[in-house]
Amino acid sequence: MSSRHYSFEEHPAHKTSISIPSHGITSIDSNVKRLVGLQCLNLRSNRLRILPIEIGELWNLQELDLSWNKLRQLPADIKKLKSLQRLYISFNKLRALPCEIVELWNLQELYASYNRLESLPVEIGNLKNLTKLYLRSNVLRSLPDGIGELISIQGLDLSWNKLRSLSAEIGKLKSLQELYVSYNRLESLPVEIGNLKNLTKLFLRSNVLRSLPDEIETLNKLQQLILSDNKLDSL
């Protein structure tokens, strides 16, 4: 399949939004750095394998959609996108997130499902403004303790990974409303899950749970609890 390079030279520097989905783009030019006024860049459903480091020069960028590409890594310079609020990188071939991603202080939503992620940055907890973290269908076997420092997180999707346990740190997520951990290998839940007083949805389908901690009964706001296909003796 032929390659297609895309240049941004025809776009005015003051343009605030560019959307180029489904154009078969395999690479983008370094002159993307000219677009200093850009706030939203949509490159989803292309064939990008790599990004130029100049992507980090888009200081005003608030939303970046790179989902449905062929990316195997993100440049460390992504840390320069200090205005970024929403990052879409689902459906790529990423094995890791650059540790520099934790420097995106204003990031609110990170969608990284359907990749090949084996781990998360140790300092993931630095993303204090993150409200949504979607990591469905990766190959995560454990979570860093820093996960408990995501003080603003409201939605956390860890479904379809290889998790055998959840750290007690999960109990620190006092803002968490939705927790999806179906289709993992969980054998038990930490008693600290009872600290998630704002939890409304807890999905635990298809794990190997044999029992639940009594503390789960204290989750007064819980509206949906999905437990099918486990090894529970009783509820």
Tab-separated table of N, CA and C in Angstrom, residues 15-20 38-43:
chain	number	residue	atom	x	y	z
A	15	LYS	N	-5.399	29.250	12.111
A	15	LYS	CA	-6.532	28.322	12.083
A	15	LYS	C	-6.652	27.609	13.425
A	16	THR	N	-7.882	27.449	13.921
A	16	THR	CA	-8.067	26.864	15.256
A	16	THR	C	-8.471	25.389	15.226
A	17	SER	N	-8.988	24.921	14.085
A	17	SER	CA	-9.450	23.527	14.022
A	17	SER	C	-9.151	22.927	12.652
A	18	ILE	N	-8.586	21.719	12.654
A	18	ILE	CA	-8.312	20.990	11.416
A	18	ILE	C	-8.761	19.551	11.603
A	19	SER	N	-9.554	19.062	10.650
A	19	SER	CA	-10.063	17.691	10.711
A	19	SER	C	-9.758	16.989	9.385
A	20	ILE	N	-8.940	15.936	9.457
A	20	ILE	CA	-8.553	15.202	8.251
A	20	ILE	C	-8.674	13.699	8.509
A	38	LEU	N	-3.751	26.525	16.628
A	38	LEU	CA	-4.572	25.319	16.552
A	38	LEU	C	-5.022	24.845	17.931
A	39	GLN	N	-6.319	24.593	18.059
A	39	GLN	CA	-6.886	24.105	19.316
A	39	GLN	C	-7.398	22.672	19.191
A	40	CYS	N	-7.788	22.285	17.981
A	40	CYS	CA	-8.346	20.940	17.766
A	40	CYS	C	-7.756	20.338	16.496
A	41	LEU	N	-7.163	19.149	16.614
A	41	LEU	CA	-6.579	18.456	15.469
A	41	LEU	C	-7.098	17.022	15.432
A	42	ASN	N	-7.793	16.690	14.345
A	42	ASN	CA	-8.391	15.370	14.183
A	42	ASN	C	-7.698	14.641	13.035
A	43	LEU	N	-6.958	13.600	13.367
A	43	LEU	CA	-6.257	12.780	12.376
A	43	LEU	C	-6.676	11.319	12.490
